[in-house]
mmCIF file of C-alpha atoms in Angstrom:
data_model
loop_
_atom_site.group_PDB
_atom_site.id
_atom_site.type_symbol
_atom_site.label_atom_id
_atom_site.label_comp_id
_atom_site.label_asym_id
_atom_site.label_seq_id
_atom_site.Cartn_x
_atom_site.Cartn_y
_atom_site.Cartn_z
ATOM 1 C CA MET S 1 0.082 -0.040 -0.082
ATOM 2 C CA GLN S 2 1.397 3.467 -0.938
ATOM 3 C CA LEU S 3 0.515 5.565 1.973
ATOM 4 C CA LYS S 4 0.194 9.213 1.674
ATOM 5 C CA PHE S 5 2.526 11.557 3.505
ATOM 6 C CA LYS S 6 3.732 14.987 3.951
ATOM 7 C CA LYS S 7 7.274 15.515 3.891
ATOM 8 C CA SER S 8 9.558 19.039 5.108
ATOM 9 C CA GLY S 9 12.737 19.739 6.626
ATOM 10 C CA GLN S 10 16.358 18.585 6.204
ATOM 11 C CA GLY S 11 18.476 16.440 8.133
ATOM 12 C CA LYS S 12 18.132 12.673 9.410
ATOM 13 C CA PRO S 13 14.463 11.360 8.455
ATOM 14 C CA LEU S 14 11.992 11.154 11.351
ATOM 15 C CA ILE S 15 8.856 9.331 10.489
ATOM 16 C CA ILE S 16 5.922 10.536 12.455
ATOM 17 C CA LEU S 17 2.779 8.135 13.219
ATOM 18 C CA HIS S 18 -0.457 9.486 14.111
ATOM 19 C CA GLY S 19 -3.386 7.842 16.578
ATOM 20 C CA LEU S 20 -6.759 6.440 15.956
ATOM 21 C CA PHE S 21 -9.271 8.753 14.093
ATOM 22 C CA GLY S 22 -6.282 10.705 13.478
ATOM 23 C CA SER S 23 -4.188 12.136 10.545
ATOM 24 C CA ALA S 24 -0.672 13.293 9.599
ATOM 25 C CA ASP S 25 -2.007 17.245 10.275
ATOM 26 C CA ASN S 26 -2.088 16.427 14.085
ATOM 27 C CA TRP S 27 1.445 16.504 14.210
ATOM 28 C CA MET S 28 2.193 19.415 12.105
ATOM 29 C CA GLY S 29 2.947 21.878 14.908
ATOM 30 C CA ILE S 30 5.534 19.716 16.226
ATOM 31 C CA ALA S 31 6.906 19.317 12.515
ATOM 32 C CA LYS S 32 7.485 22.792 11.961
ATOM 33 C CA SER S 33 9.537 22.920 15.152
ATOM 34 C CA LEU S 34 11.651 20.384 14.032
ATOM 35 C CA GLU S 35 12.268 21.318 10.417
ATOM 36 C CA GLU S 36 15.417 22.565 10.884
ATOM 37 C CA ASN S 37 16.916 19.278 12.362
ATOM 38 C CA TYR S 38 15.277 16.469 10.453
ATOM 39 C CA THR S 39 13.448 15.481 7.562
ATOM 40 C CA LEU S 40 10.111 14.681 8.656
ATOM 41 C CA TYR S 41 7.733 12.440 7.014
ATOM 42 C CA LEU S 42 4.194 13.062 8.524
ATOM 43 C CA VAL S 43 2.211 9.578 7.538
ATOM 44 C CA ASP S 44 -1.434 9.001 6.866
ATOM 45 C CA GLN S 45 -2.106 5.387 8.097
ATOM 46 C CA ARG S 46 -4.394 3.097 6.124
ATOM 47 C CA ASN S 47 -7.852 3.808 6.866
ATOM 48 C CA HIS S 48 -6.766 7.248 8.021
ATOM 49 C CA GLY S 49 -6.257 10.618 6.267
ATOM 50 C CA ASP S 50 -5.803 10.640 2.413
ATOM 51 C CA SER S 51 -3.959 7.023 2.418
ATOM 52 C CA PRO S 52 -5.688 4.161 0.785
ATOM 53 C CA HIS S 53 -8.794 2.188 2.652
ATOM 54 C CA SER S 54 -8.293 -1.688 3.019
ATOM 55 C CA ASP S 55 -10.402 -4.479 4.797
ATOM 56 C CA GLU S 56 -6.995 -5.471 6.282
ATOM 57 C CA TRP S 57 -6.221 -3.552 9.384
ATOM 58 C CA ASN S 58 -3.604 -4.617 12.116
ATOM 59 C CA TYR S 59 -0.307 -3.659 13.209
ATOM 60 C CA GLN S 60 1.320 -6.303 11.048
ATOM 61 C CA ALA S 61 -0.057 -4.747 8.023
ATOM 62 C CA MET S 62 0.604 -1.183 9.373
ATOM 63 C CA ALA S 63 4.261 -2.409 9.786
ATOM 64 C CA GLU S 64 4.743 -3.461 6.235
ATOM 65 C CA ASP S 65 3.029 -0.320 4.944
ATOM 66 C CA LEU S 66 5.830 1.698 6.714
ATOM 67 C CA ARG S 67 8.782 -0.659 5.251
ATOM 68 C CA GLU S 68 7.120 0.022 1.840
ATOM 69 C CA LEU S 69 7.129 3.579 2.425
ATOM 70 C CA LEU S 70 10.993 3.616 3.516
ATOM 71 C CA ASP S 71 11.819 1.344 0.721
ATOM 72 C CA ALA S 72 10.133 3.665 -2.116
ATOM 73 C CA GLU S 73 11.868 6.776 -0.589
ATOM 74 C CA GLY S 74 15.182 5.232 -0.340
ATOM 75 C CA LEU S 75 15.442 5.395 3.467
ATOM 76 C CA ASP S 76 17.830 2.805 4.996
ATOM 77 C CA ARG S 77 17.295 3.598 8.674
ATOM 78 C CA VAL S 78 15.195 6.219 10.110
ATOM 79 C CA TYR S 79 14.002 7.684 13.351
ATOM 80 C CA LEU S 80 10.403 6.682 14.293
ATOM 81 C CA LEU S 81 7.883 8.343 16.305
ATOM 82 C CA GLY S 82 4.489 7.071 17.126
ATOM 83 C CA HIS S 83 1.692 7.977 19.196
ATOM 84 C CA SER S 84 -0.900 5.835 20.767
ATOM 85 C CA MET S 85 -2.135 3.479 17.995
ATOM 86 C CA GLY S 86 0.962 4.875 15.593
ATOM 87 C CA GLY S 87 2.962 3.996 18.927
ATOM 88 C CA LYS S 88 2.218 0.191 18.440
ATOM 89 C CA ALA S 89 2.429 0.403 14.574
ATOM 90 C CA ALA S 90 5.847 2.007 15.378
ATOM 91 C CA MET S 91 6.764 -0.919 18.008
ATOM 92 C CA LYS S 92 5.721 -3.655 15.390
ATOM 93 C CA MET S 93 7.993 -1.881 12.623
ATOM 94 C CA ALA S 94 10.968 -1.942 14.996
ATOM 95 C CA LEU S 95 10.545 -5.356 16.019
ATOM 96 C CA MET S 96 9.952 -6.874 12.476
ATOM 97 C CA TYR S 97 12.522 -4.736 10.844
ATOM 98 C CA PRO S 98 15.074 -3.667 13.530
ATOM 99 C CA GLU S 99 17.769 -2.849 11.011
ATOM 100 C CA ARG S 100 15.619 -0.097 9.567
ATOM 101 C CA VAL S 101 15.087 1.847 12.894
ATOM 102 C CA GLU S 102 17.938 3.716 14.471
ATOM 103 C CA LYS S 103 15.907 5.248 17.340
ATOM 104 C CA MET S 104 12.244 5.332 18.327
ATOM 105 C CA VAL S 105 9.988 7.270 20.331
ATOM 106 C CA VAL S 106 6.397 5.815 21.603
ATOM 107 C CA ALA S 107 4.234 8.448 22.811
ATOM 108 C CA ASP S 108 1.897 7.321 25.399
ATOM 109 C CA ILE S 109 1.419 3.728 24.956
ATOM 110 C CA ALA S 110 2.770 0.522 25.861
ATOM 111 C CA PRO S 111 3.316 -2.713 24.341
ATOM 112 C CA ARG S 112 0.340 -4.475 26.415
ATOM 113 C CA PRO S 113 -3.215 -5.135 25.495
ATOM 114 C CA TYR S 114 -5.766 -2.166 26.167
ATOM 115 C CA PRO S 115 -9.534 -2.773 26.523
ATOM 116 C CA VAL S 116 -11.929 -1.319 23.640
ATOM 117 C CA HIS S 117 -13.064 1.985 25.123
ATOM 118 C CA HIS S 118 -13.988 4.124 21.832
ATOM 119 C CA GLN S 119 -17.604 2.561 21.405
ATOM 120 C CA THR S 120 -19.148 6.131 22.274
ATOM 121 C CA ILE S 121 -17.089 7.840 19.756
ATOM 122 C CA LEU S 122 -17.877 4.726 17.243
ATOM 123 C CA GLU S 123 -21.418 5.070 17.884
ATOM 124 C CA ALA S 124 -21.371 9.129 17.522
ATOM 125 C CA LEU S 125 -19.274 8.632 14.130
ATOM 126 C CA ASN S 126 -21.830 5.822 12.818
ATOM 127 C CA ALA S 127 -24.732 8.545 13.586
ATOM 128 C CA VAL S 128 -23.540 10.698 10.818
ATOM 129 C CA HIS S 129 -24.564 10.081 7.450
ATOM 130 C CA PRO S 130 -22.326 12.386 5.082
ATOM 131 C CA GLY S 131 -24.650 11.890 1.939
ATOM 132 C CA LYS S 132 -27.476 13.578 3.784
ATOM 133 C CA LEU S 133 -25.485 16.433 5.544
ATOM 134 C CA ALA S 134 -26.322 20.149 4.697
ATOM 135 C CA SER S 135 -23.311 21.511 6.638
ATOM 136 C CA ARG S 136 -20.475 20.668 8.855
ATOM 137 C CA LYS S 137 -22.600 22.279 11.952
ATOM 138 C CA GLU S 138 -25.204 19.733 11.399
ATOM 139 C CA ALA S 139 -22.349 16.782 11.775
ATOM 140 C CA GLU S 140 -21.313 18.793 14.821
ATOM 141 C CA ASP S 141 -24.736 18.659 16.502
ATOM 142 C CA ILE S 142 -24.997 14.994 16.017
ATOM 143 C CA LEU S 143 -21.914 14.340 17.356
ATOM 144 C CA ALA S 144 -22.647 16.599 20.451
ATOM 145 C CA LYS S 145 -25.529 14.184 21.259
ATOM 146 C CA TYR S 146 -22.984 11.532 22.360
ATOM 147 C CA ILE S 147 -19.451 13.722 23.042
ATOM 148 C CA SER S 148 -19.894 16.374 25.386
ATOM 149 C CA GLU S 149 -15.970 17.704 24.767
ATOM 150 C CA LYS S 150 -15.935 20.120 22.091
ATOM 151 C CA GLY S 151 -12.160 19.555 21.431
ATOM 152 C CA ILE S 152 -12.756 15.566 20.784
ATOM 153 C CA ARG S 153 -15.695 16.608 18.381
ATOM 154 C CA GLN S 154 -13.422 19.111 16.588
ATOM 155 C CA PHE S 155 -10.699 16.764 16.331
ATOM 156 C CA LEU S 156 -13.118 13.871 14.862
ATOM 157 C CA LEU S 157 -14.666 16.539 12.474
ATOM 158 C CA LYS S 158 -11.006 16.503 10.740
ATOM 159 C CA ASN S 159 -12.174 13.266 9.292
ATOM 160 C CA LEU S 160 -14.976 15.035 7.389
ATOM 161 C CA THR S 161 -14.534 15.948 3.766
ATOM 162 C CA ARG S 162 -16.216 17.279 0.972
ATOM 163 C CA THR S 163 -15.902 15.583 -2.354
ATOM 164 C CA GLU S 164 -17.860 16.501 -5.568
ATOM 165 C CA GLY S 165 -20.257 18.663 -3.479
ATOM 166 C CA ALA S 166 -20.808 15.875 -0.813
ATOM 167 C CA PHE S 167 -19.506 14.999 2.459
ATOM 168 C CA ALA S 168 -17.807 11.864 3.129
ATOM 169 C CA TRP S 169 -15.558 10.356 5.922
ATOM 170 C CA LYS S 170 -11.841 10.177 5.285
ATOM 171 C CA ILE S 171 -11.429 7.425 7.751
ATOM 172 C CA ASN S 172 -12.793 3.682 6.719
ATOM 173 C CA LEU S 173 -15.207 3.977 9.332
ATOM 174 C CA PRO S 174 -17.081 0.522 8.501
ATOM 175 C CA VAL S 175 -13.783 -1.254 8.967
ATOM 176 C CA ILE S 176 -12.649 0.576 11.977
ATOM 177 C CA THR S 177 -15.753 -0.160 13.573
ATOM 178 C CA GLN S 178 -15.736 -3.874 12.754
ATOM 179 C CA GLN S 179 -12.003 -4.414 13.804
ATOM 180 C CA ILE S 180 -11.782 -1.883 16.711
ATOM 181 C CA GLU S 181 -10.378 -4.814 18.932
ATOM 182 C CA ASN S 182 -6.979 -4.870 16.446
ATOM 183 C CA VAL S 183 -5.988 -1.459 18.013
ATOM 184 C CA GLY S 184 -6.068 -2.747 21.381
ATOM 185 C CA GLU S 185 -4.013 -5.925 20.571
ATOM 186 C CA ALA S 186 -0.515 -6.345 22.382
ATOM 187 C CA ILE S 187 2.822 -6.072 20.615
ATOM 188 C CA ASP S 188 5.126 -8.855 21.193
ATOM 189 C CA SER S 189 7.922 -10.623 19.537
ATOM 190 C CA ASP S 190 10.439 -13.544 20.456
ATOM 191 C CA LYS S 191 13.506 -10.953 19.711
ATOM 192 C CA PRO S 192 13.923 -7.445 21.387
ATOM 193 C CA PHE S 193 14.799 -4.256 19.701
ATOM 194 C CA GLU S 194 18.035 -3.612 20.943
ATOM 195 C CA ASN S 195 18.362 0.402 19.738
ATOM 196 C CA PRO S 196 17.283 3.336 22.031
ATOM 197 C CA VAL S 197 13.512 3.599 22.776
ATOM 198 C CA LEU S 198 12.092 6.500 24.468
ATOM 199 C CA PHE S 199 8.487 5.927 26.086
ATOM 200 C CA MET S 200 7.157 9.405 26.497
ATOM 201 C CA GLY S 201 3.744 9.739 28.486
ATOM 202 C CA GLY S 202 1.469 12.178 29.663
ATOM 203 C CA ALA S 203 1.558 12.644 33.516
ATOM 204 C CA ASN S 204 -1.872 13.051 33.631
ATOM 205 C CA SER S 205 -2.362 9.441 31.509
ATOM 206 C CA ASP S 206 -2.627 6.275 32.607
ATOM 207 C CA TYR S 207 -1.665 4.830 29.337
ATOM 208 C CA ILE S 208 1.767 3.955 30.552
ATOM 209 C CA LYS S 209 1.643 2.539 34.235
ATOM 210 C CA SER S 210 4.660 1.652 36.299
ATOM 211 C CA SER S 211 3.542 -2.055 35.691
ATOM 212 C CA ASP S 212 4.124 -1.812 31.995
ATOM 213 C CA LYS S 213 7.901 -1.755 32.951
ATOM 214 C CA ASP S 214 8.500 -5.368 32.633
ATOM 215 C CA ALA S 215 7.186 -5.747 29.188
ATOM 216 C CA ILE S 216 8.942 -2.640 27.998
ATOM 217 C CA GLU S 217 12.006 -3.925 29.351
ATOM 218 C CA LYS S 218 11.499 -7.460 27.466
ATOM 219 C CA LEU S 219 10.719 -6.084 24.038
ATOM 220 C CA PHE S 220 12.940 -2.921 24.499
ATOM 221 C CA PRO S 221 15.940 -3.350 26.766
ATOM 222 C CA ASP S 222 17.510 0.184 25.769
ATOM 223 C CA ASN S 223 14.702 2.180 27.002
ATOM 224 C CA ARG S 224 13.923 5.204 28.913
ATOM 225 C CA ILE S 225 10.525 5.875 30.351
ATOM 226 C CA ILE S 226 9.626 9.778 30.902
ATOM 227 C CA HIS S 227 6.248 11.497 31.699
ATOM 228 C CA ILE S 228 5.514 15.162 30.360
ATOM 229 C CA LYS S 229 4.059 17.440 33.169
ATOM 230 C CA ASN S 230 0.764 18.797 32.917
ATOM 231 C CA ALA S 231 -0.190 16.496 29.988
ATOM 232 C CA GLY S 232 -2.817 14.026 29.186
ATOM 233 C CA HIS S 233 -2.997 11.442 26.397
ATOM 234 C CA TRP S 234 -2.520 14.422 23.733
ATOM 235 C CA LEU S 235 0.637 15.141 24.876
ATOM 236 C CA HIS S 236 1.922 16.806 21.587
ATOM 237 C CA ALA S 237 -1.221 19.136 21.584
ATOM 238 C CA GLU S 238 -1.319 20.028 25.367
ATOM 239 C CA GLN S 239 2.544 20.463 25.774
ATOM 240 C CA PRO S 240 3.919 20.988 22.474
ATOM 241 C CA ASP S 241 7.154 22.808 23.631
ATOM 242 C CA ALA S 242 8.184 20.173 26.348
ATOM 243 C CA VAL S 243 7.403 17.541 23.564
ATOM 244 C CA VAL S 244 9.663 18.973 21.136
ATOM 245 C CA ALA S 245 12.552 19.672 23.786
ATOM 246 C CA THR S 246 12.403 16.083 24.748
ATOM 247 C CA LEU S 247 12.281 14.631 21.358
ATOM 248 C CA LYS S 248 15.369 16.927 20.310
ATOM 249 C CA ALA S 249 17.195 15.718 23.694
ATOM 250 C CA PHE S 250 16.616 12.193 22.924
ATOM 251 C CA LEU S 251 17.277 11.759 19.357
ATOM 252 C CA ASP S 252 20.567 14.193 19.276
ATOM 253 C CA ALA S 253 22.032 12.329 22.229
#
């Protein structure tokens, strides 16, 4: 699968992977702060953003997509950064193709399994019928019946696009709805990834717990675990300056 991506900057290649319901645009602000130091590849993962849709949607497929992207771009070794679902895709890629990843940053996710907790969001998204919408406001009003937080509604509405005069979802909503349990699956491997890995959590998030240390040590023995102050799961949106400073310190070390 040929993934869509946005490329900018100069220097060593840094691939950035968004989370569930996200897109490359979610990391644009962070990327702008890194362009002087790295060549950024902001990737839309399969079934998200402008990348193709597929009935196959799991971390093995996402890792293979990334390998294909590296091959197509002539990139032998890269820095890899992934948030949430993107973090698990990054871990899978590093474990499958360790020779292609020099350093990795995993943002607010651990390799363990996570229970599915997106039912309300999926219910809200499936209540919107893009072909019948007259305006984006109408879509937000429908989402508001399920989701009280305006920020989450606005984040989800970034997936609503207009093509040939009609609205449509960029995400592959039917496949994501049917296979949502795949997002929570654990990442595992018979062999560890030996290169440096930074696990960067939000101090107000419970996605990376102290109990995750053993699983992280098993798969990524050369690891550091830090938590960004005053940040939750969306640490790159809540504390962008701290995230950028942390990334540079780790990647340049």
